[in-house]
Amino acid sequence: MKWTADDMTVFLREKQYIDTLLLPLQPVSFTNEMKQSASMQEFVEALTREMEKQFKGRVMLSPAFPYLKQEPVEEQLPKIQKWIQEAKEGGFSHIILITSDAGWKQVEKSIDGMLVWMPFVPFENLENSYKKQIISEQMKQLLPLLTMKWNE
Amino acid sequence: MSEKKHNVSRRQFLTYTLTGVGGFMAAGVILPMARFAVDPVLKAGAESDMYAVAEVADLTEEPQRFDFSYEQVDAWYQSEVTETAWIYREGDNIVALSPTCTHLGCTVNWDANEDYPDQFFCPCHFGRFEKDGTNIAGTPPTEPLHKYVTEVRDGTVYLGTAEPQI
Ligand code: FES
């Protein structure tokens, strides 16, 4: 389900089936790492869009959680925990955080949800067909992760 | 703290708030009208086109996956959408099914679960469908997979829109 009023109507009606929240973690920089931030956003956005398409009936795609790349990830932890907690209160039993920022791997154990780290592929100057191919390759890795999580 | 230091006086605040509410109400009036005005246009835009998707010679009795793309214009963007069809041959008949699960819209795959060979399987809530798209009782979907309008011209299979089978 997308974060739109239409899909939200379906969600509210079919809540018992849509139990997974997909939450992108998006580093933002307005200085040195601006370009990398943009590349990551582009990649993760394409990937999550595809995941939403494949698993529309069970996964809700949340707006991304943005934070300054400059700040250490530890500082984001309390906030992200709050997001996760509220999502749980809202009825999501599986919370999947997805990011290209490797910083999160160091705090993975303190996160109350599944962290999926995908090294980003820069899309700059790539043809559409090639981008699609990359995304479908990444999807092949993600599929088993999700089904595993659901079977837990 | 004295009141004079505030940039927004009480009166100004009231004015702002009221304008805000008024603005909302105006939007409430205009939006439904806009919807009426736009709707017929949208419908005309949805006119079905046919897309070349596969060669008849490549089809088998086993459903195979074919992707096809086209340009779609929604309210803001023109974007390339990719759709998938599961196509198979049955004698002279060509069947093309939509992979969208009729339960809540996940993507189904043919023969994807070891326990249920020769069926379409939905990973989300384990919905299942027969080869012809019929939903299997006891699984969440309540109607068959949608079927594409198909047409064969010069050995090429063209697909139109996917339509409900019931
Ligand atoms: S979306 Fe396919 S079974 Fe629920």
XYZ file of C-alpha atoms and ligand atoms in Angstrom:
322
model
C 0.000 0.000 0.000
C 1.199 3.463 -0.798
C 0.979 6.459 1.494
C -2.072 7.844 -0.260
C -5.616 8.481 0.882
C -6.949 5.814 -1.485
C -4.639 3.082 -0.244
C -5.176 4.192 3.337
C -8.886 3.524 2.937
C -8.101 -0.035 1.896
C -5.641 -0.323 4.764
C -8.183 0.746 7.354
C -10.643 -1.802 6.033
C -8.160 -4.687 5.655
C -5.838 -3.981 8.554
C -5.539 -7.562 9.659
C -3.839 -8.458 6.369
C -1.502 -5.476 6.040
C 0.838 -6.122 8.924
C 4.201 -4.969 7.595
C 5.594 -1.451 7.572
C 8.423 -0.629 5.189
C 10.285 2.388 6.514
C 13.099 3.943 4.445
C 15.878 5.702 6.394
C 17.129 8.620 4.351
C 20.372 10.485 5.117
C 20.353 14.118 4.030
C 23.301 16.440 3.494
C 23.413 19.973 2.179
C 27.183 20.106 2.041
C 29.837 17.545 1.175
C 27.678 14.490 0.881
C 24.803 16.049 -0.968
C 25.323 14.015 -4.087
C 25.637 10.759 -2.255
C 22.493 11.568 -0.336
C 20.658 12.099 -3.617
C 21.957 8.865 -5.127
C 20.878 6.914 -2.080
C 17.448 8.486 -2.127
C 17.038 7.672 -5.815
C 18.074 4.076 -5.353
C 16.116 3.340 -2.199
C 13.077 5.051 -3.630
C 13.117 2.860 -6.735
C 13.649 -0.246 -4.666
C 10.891 0.437 -2.174
C 8.505 1.361 -4.974
C 9.102 -2.050 -6.506
C 8.677 -3.802 -3.159
C 5.406 -2.018 -2.650
C 4.269 -3.173 -6.050
C 5.132 -6.818 -5.403
C 3.727 -6.936 -1.887
C 0.998 -4.363 -2.070
C -1.469 -6.472 -0.134
C 0.694 -6.951 2.918
C 3.179 -4.077 3.029
C 2.590 -0.414 3.747
C 5.292 1.902 2.408
C 5.904 4.684 4.918
C 7.269 8.137 4.101
C 11.035 8.090 4.625
C 12.635 8.961 7.956
C 15.061 11.779 7.103
C 18.080 12.769 9.193
C 21.252 14.775 8.786
C 24.085 12.610 7.558
C 26.488 14.723 9.609
C 24.957 13.666 12.884
C 26.026 10.317 14.272
C 23.433 7.604 13.759
C 23.293 6.991 17.513
C 21.565 10.322 17.845
C 18.770 9.134 15.592
C 18.194 6.003 17.604
C 15.764 7.355 20.205
C 13.686 8.961 17.491
C 13.579 5.909 15.278
C 12.589 3.831 18.291
C 9.641 6.142 18.767
C 8.596 5.671 15.162
C 8.824 1.928 15.543
C 6.881 1.967 18.758
C 4.087 4.027 17.310
C 3.955 1.785 14.243
C 3.524 -1.165 16.565
C 0.769 0.583 18.424
C -0.823 1.172 15.036
C -0.955 -2.569 14.507
C 2.130 -3.328 12.389
C 3.738 -6.499 13.635
C 6.645 -6.469 11.160
C 8.736 -3.362 10.777
C 11.370 -3.316 8.103
C 13.845 -0.468 7.982
C 15.569 -0.096 4.657
C 18.562 2.101 3.917
C 21.753 2.499 1.923
C 23.515 4.249 4.800
C 25.972 1.766 6.272
C 26.058 3.726 9.535
C 22.926 1.961 10.715
C 24.655 -1.407 10.734
C 26.596 -0.411 13.826
C 23.442 0.165 15.822
C 21.485 -2.689 14.286
C 21.248 -4.585 17.557
C 19.595 -1.686 19.344
C 16.835 -1.463 16.757
C 13.537 -3.100 17.481
C 12.854 -4.098 13.900
C 14.530 -5.689 10.899
C 17.249 -3.613 9.279
C 17.874 -4.175 5.592
C 20.987 -2.493 4.335
C 21.319 -2.314 0.556
C 24.550 -0.890 -0.868
C 23.325 1.643 -3.386
C 23.958 1.520 -7.094
C 24.333 5.007 -8.601
C 21.695 5.520 -11.269
C 23.438 8.492 -12.825
C 23.576 8.248 -16.625
C 21.991 4.822 -16.636
C 19.367 3.824 -19.121
C 15.928 2.981 -17.799
C 16.084 -0.630 -18.868
C 19.362 -1.048 -17.035
C 17.988 0.554 -13.875
C 15.089 -1.878 -13.972
C 17.440 -4.773 -14.323
C 19.414 -3.636 -11.280
C 16.290 -3.252 -9.201
C 14.963 -6.656 -10.185
C 18.303 -8.214 -9.232
C 18.111 -6.580 -5.797
C 14.513 -7.710 -5.458
C 15.627 -11.302 -5.844
C 17.720 -10.880 -2.710
C 14.963 -9.184 -0.797
C 12.201 -11.672 -1.550
C 13.493 -14.492 0.661
C 14.226 -12.016 3.461
C 10.616 -10.940 3.556
C 9.121 -14.408 3.376
C 11.524 -15.473 6.102
C 10.387 -12.626 8.304
C 6.746 -13.532 7.750
C 7.355 -17.156 8.609
C 9.105 -16.380 11.883
C 6.172 39.493 28.790
C 4.192 42.445 27.471
C 1.730 41.993 24.687
C 3.294 44.716 22.594
C 6.358 42.628 21.917
C 4.371 40.047 20.030
C 4.465 40.449 16.319
C 0.997 39.060 15.875
C -1.711 40.872 17.803
C -4.849 39.137 18.913
C -6.872 40.818 16.215
C -4.405 39.787 13.538
C -4.382 36.268 14.858
C -8.154 36.093 14.631
C -8.113 37.447 11.109
C -5.529 34.905 10.047
C -7.422 32.038 11.588
C -10.695 33.045 10.032
C -9.187 33.469 6.610
C -7.629 30.066 7.039
C -10.939 28.457 7.846
C -12.636 30.356 5.050
C -10.017 29.144 2.659
C -10.695 25.613 3.694
C -14.386 26.010 3.158
C -13.877 27.491 -0.271
C -11.701 24.519 -1.165
C -14.496 22.252 0.007
C -16.842 23.908 -2.431
C -14.496 23.979 -5.361
C -13.056 20.473 -5.094
C -16.211 18.484 -5.803
C -16.871 20.682 -8.807
C -13.365 20.140 -10.088
C -13.891 16.433 -9.737
C -16.928 16.528 -11.985
C -15.095 18.609 -14.486
C -12.100 16.298 -14.660
C -13.707 12.883 -14.534
C -14.900 12.439 -18.139
C -11.487 13.478 -19.397
C -9.807 10.855 -17.275
C -12.127 8.217 -18.603
C -11.434 9.109 -22.190
C -7.698 8.854 -21.440
C -8.171 5.323 -20.169
C -9.220 4.136 -23.662
C -7.622 0.771 -24.101
C -4.607 0.395 -26.346
C -3.157 -2.912 -27.403
C 0.522 -3.698 -26.821
C 2.706 -6.271 -28.539
C 3.858 -8.577 -25.766
C 4.976 -11.949 -27.094
C 5.447 -14.112 -30.166
C 2.989 -16.960 -30.579
C 5.914 -19.245 -31.418
C 7.370 -18.716 -27.932
C 4.252 -19.768 -26.083
C 3.903 -23.139 -24.388
C 1.173 -24.898 -22.476
C 2.981 -23.837 -19.325
C 2.260 -20.225 -18.290
C 5.287 -18.028 -18.912
C 6.019 -14.575 -17.662
C 6.143 -11.692 -20.140
C 6.787 -8.062 -19.223
C 5.677 -5.115 -21.288
C 5.995 -1.373 -20.791
C 4.165 1.698 -21.939
C 3.917 5.375 -21.133
C 1.263 6.411 -18.696
C 0.244 9.925 -17.774
C -1.297 10.481 -14.395
C -2.125 13.778 -12.739
C 1.498 14.907 -12.556
C 3.950 12.656 -14.245
C 4.393 10.872 -17.449
C 5.978 7.627 -16.471
C 6.868 4.295 -17.934
C 4.889 1.511 -16.318
C 5.836 -2.108 -16.622
C 3.126 -4.717 -16.515
C 3.428 -8.459 -16.425
C 1.267 -11.158 -17.948
C 1.312 -14.917 -17.506
C 0.622 -16.300 -20.958
C 0.031 -19.866 -22.140
C -1.432 -21.713 -25.058
C -4.296 -24.138 -24.916
C -4.790 -25.628 -28.361
C -5.439 -22.604 -30.547
C -6.529 -20.563 -27.623
C -4.193 -18.047 -25.983
C -4.729 -17.162 -22.348
C -3.032 -14.157 -20.716
C -3.580 -13.627 -16.999
C -2.795 -10.647 -14.825
C -0.371 -11.370 -11.961
C -2.235 -9.091 -9.569
C -3.719 -11.101 -6.730
C -7.457 -10.440 -6.512
C -7.253 -10.397 -2.741
C -5.269 -7.241 -1.974
C -3.012 -6.819 -4.970
C 0.297 -8.587 -4.386
C 2.041 -10.164 -7.362
C 1.417 -13.880 -7.887
C 3.858 -16.335 -9.439
C 3.322 -19.552 -11.324
C 4.506 -22.753 -9.705
C 6.324 -20.802 -7.001
C 5.542 -22.955 -3.983
C 6.795 -26.523 -3.716
C 3.657 -27.637 -1.950
C 1.379 -26.365 -4.670
C 2.828 -27.181 -8.077
C 1.019 -25.987 -11.191
C -0.836 -23.237 -9.418
C -0.430 -19.496 -9.126
C 0.778 -18.642 -5.654
C 0.548 -15.357 -3.748
C 3.271 -14.935 -1.116
C 1.314 -12.382 0.908
C -1.484 -14.439 2.421
C -0.957 -17.658 0.507
C -3.723 -17.079 -2.012
C -3.821 -19.702 -4.780
C -5.264 -19.935 -8.268
C -5.654 -22.700 -10.845
C -3.886 -22.470 -14.171
C -6.922 -20.796 -15.749
C -6.927 -18.224 -12.953
C -9.771 -19.694 -10.895
C -9.288 -18.847 -7.236
C -8.976 -21.851 -4.959
C -11.561 -22.040 -2.209
C -10.208 -21.721 1.288
C -7.583 -19.147 0.282
C -8.236 -15.397 0.698
C -8.915 -14.332 -2.935
C -12.589 -14.257 -3.808
C -12.450 -13.995 -7.575
C -10.296 -15.362 -10.412
C -7.196 -13.601 -11.712
C -8.090 -10.989 -14.282
C -7.667 -11.886 -17.910
C -6.110 -9.685 -20.565
C -7.978 -8.948 -23.749
C -5.800 -10.699 -26.349
C -5.407 -10.419 -30.065
C -3.051 -12.182 -32.464
C -1.758 -10.386 -35.530
C 0.989 -11.845 -37.749
C 2.189 -14.261 -35.113
C 2.428 -11.607 -32.400
C 0.301 -11.546 -29.280
C -1.162 -8.154 -28.376
C -2.648 -7.455 -24.978
C -5.229 -4.870 -23.979
C -6.620 -4.288 -20.527
C -6.950 -6.964 -17.869
C -10.600 -7.631 -17.148
C -12.412 -9.606 -14.444
C -13.360 -13.138 -15.440
C -16.668 -12.977 -13.607
S -2.867 -10.366 -1.522
Fe -2.732 -12.317 -2.375
S -3.532 -13.559 -0.832
Fe -3.714 -11.603 0.015
